[in-house]
């Protein structure tokens, strides 16, 4: 029987519920692979499972850094692999769950990341603020046209990262390497029809507001959320802040967040469907837990 399970799929597909059911059945521990649930205080907007929902099951990589911390994939990779190694060394099963595609791949496959330099990164971020993304992208084109041709002009974070790595190493490869697994895991994907996921996302947004998303956003804004470089990118918080400020109605904000989340869910599926090792199961199969158990053997 495999000692590691990876559960992927689009937002609102039921990954957390499945992970909890499996953890309860196998006395396992859960490793979060969502890029934003690591931040303390970002609970409702990231759909972080509450303490009650966790049912006493050990969760790793939840609430590990403050919002000021600029978490990156390389750092997350180290944390997650260490957590998985610790769990399996204690002869327990590790159930990894999350929809952040790059983070999931970085944990389970051979991926090395170039180093970073805060001063160099800050230099290009200052350039971005001064001259704008279009001019910064043109700068990248002038010094590394082949690299620029493989990066979308509007992806400012990727442009900054490319310029940083080029300055530090002399080169930058924007393409991900071929998949080469380093952790033997059962990879499960939850499949949901698009109209259904749209409904589930809309309902989730409603539930988040009912749970106090306004109050959470206000508290995080007071702590400087929108001045952070990473945490502030989480879906929905800026729109909720616009609601709090009175710039938009609840209906407008609800629709915008649901639409943005639905668009993101499509990108998630495009990413995960490329992984030939993922075994896809119907999210509402009444025998879902049993089917995963069968695949473990």
PDB file of C-alpha atoms in Angstrom, residues 16-17 19-20 30 37 42-59 62-63 204 207-208 211-212 216:
ATOM      1  CA  UNK A  16     -10.771  18.835   1.645  1.00  0.00           C
ATOM      2  CA  UNK A  17     -13.780  16.654   2.460  1.00  0.00           C
ATOM      3  CA  UNK A  19      -8.868  14.201   2.502  1.00  0.00           C
ATOM      4  CA  UNK A  20     -10.581  14.280   5.890  1.00  0.00           C
ATOM      5  CA  UNK A  30      -2.849  15.881   6.047  1.00  0.00           C
ATOM      6  CA  UNK A  37      -3.474  28.501   3.409  1.00  0.00           C
ATOM      7  CA  UNK A  42      -6.242  34.124   5.798  1.00  0.00           C
ATOM      8  CA  UNK A  43      -8.856  31.581   6.770  1.00  0.00           C
ATOM      9  CA  UNK A  44     -12.228  32.195   5.183  1.00  0.00           C
ATOM     10  CA  UNK A  45     -10.968  33.559   1.863  1.00  0.00           C
ATOM     11  CA  UNK A  46      -8.688  30.563   1.310  1.00  0.00           C
ATOM     12  CA  UNK A  47     -11.319  27.990   2.365  1.00  0.00           C
ATOM     13  CA  UNK A  48      -8.995  26.814   5.127  1.00  0.00           C
ATOM     14  CA  UNK A  49     -10.601  23.978   7.118  1.00  0.00           C
ATOM     15  CA  UNK A  50     -11.683  25.151  10.555  1.00  0.00           C
ATOM     16  CA  UNK A  51     -10.434  23.466  13.725  1.00  0.00           C
ATOM     17  CA  UNK A  52     -13.829  21.793  14.068  1.00  0.00           C
ATOM     18  CA  UNK A  53     -13.678  20.486  10.498  1.00  0.00           C
ATOM     19  CA  UNK A  54     -10.194  19.065  11.095  1.00  0.00           C
ATOM     20  CA  UNK A  55     -11.661  16.710  13.729  1.00  0.00           C
ATOM     21  CA  UNK A  56      -8.384  16.498  15.600  1.00  0.00           C
ATOM     22  CA  UNK A  57      -6.535  15.241  12.514  1.00  0.00           C
ATOM     23  CA  UNK A  58      -2.997  16.617  12.276  1.00  0.00           C
ATOM     24  CA  UNK A  59      -2.598  19.193   9.497  1.00  0.00           C
ATOM     25  CA  UNK A  62      -1.372  25.550   7.618  1.00  0.00           C
ATOM     26  CA  UNK A  63      -0.807  28.844   9.467  1.00  0.00           C
ATOM     27  CA  UNK A 204     -18.882  28.779  -1.710  1.00  0.00           C
ATOM     28  CA  UNK A 207     -20.824  30.749   2.405  1.00  0.00           C
ATOM     29  CA  UNK A 208     -17.577  32.697   2.802  1.00  0.00           C
ATOM     30  CA  UNK A 211     -18.833  33.165   7.649  1.00  0.00           C
ATOM     31  CA  UNK A 212     -17.422  36.682   8.018  1.00  0.00           C
ATOM     32  CA  UNK A 216     -11.523  38.926   8.014  1.00  0.00           C
TER      33      UNK A 216
END
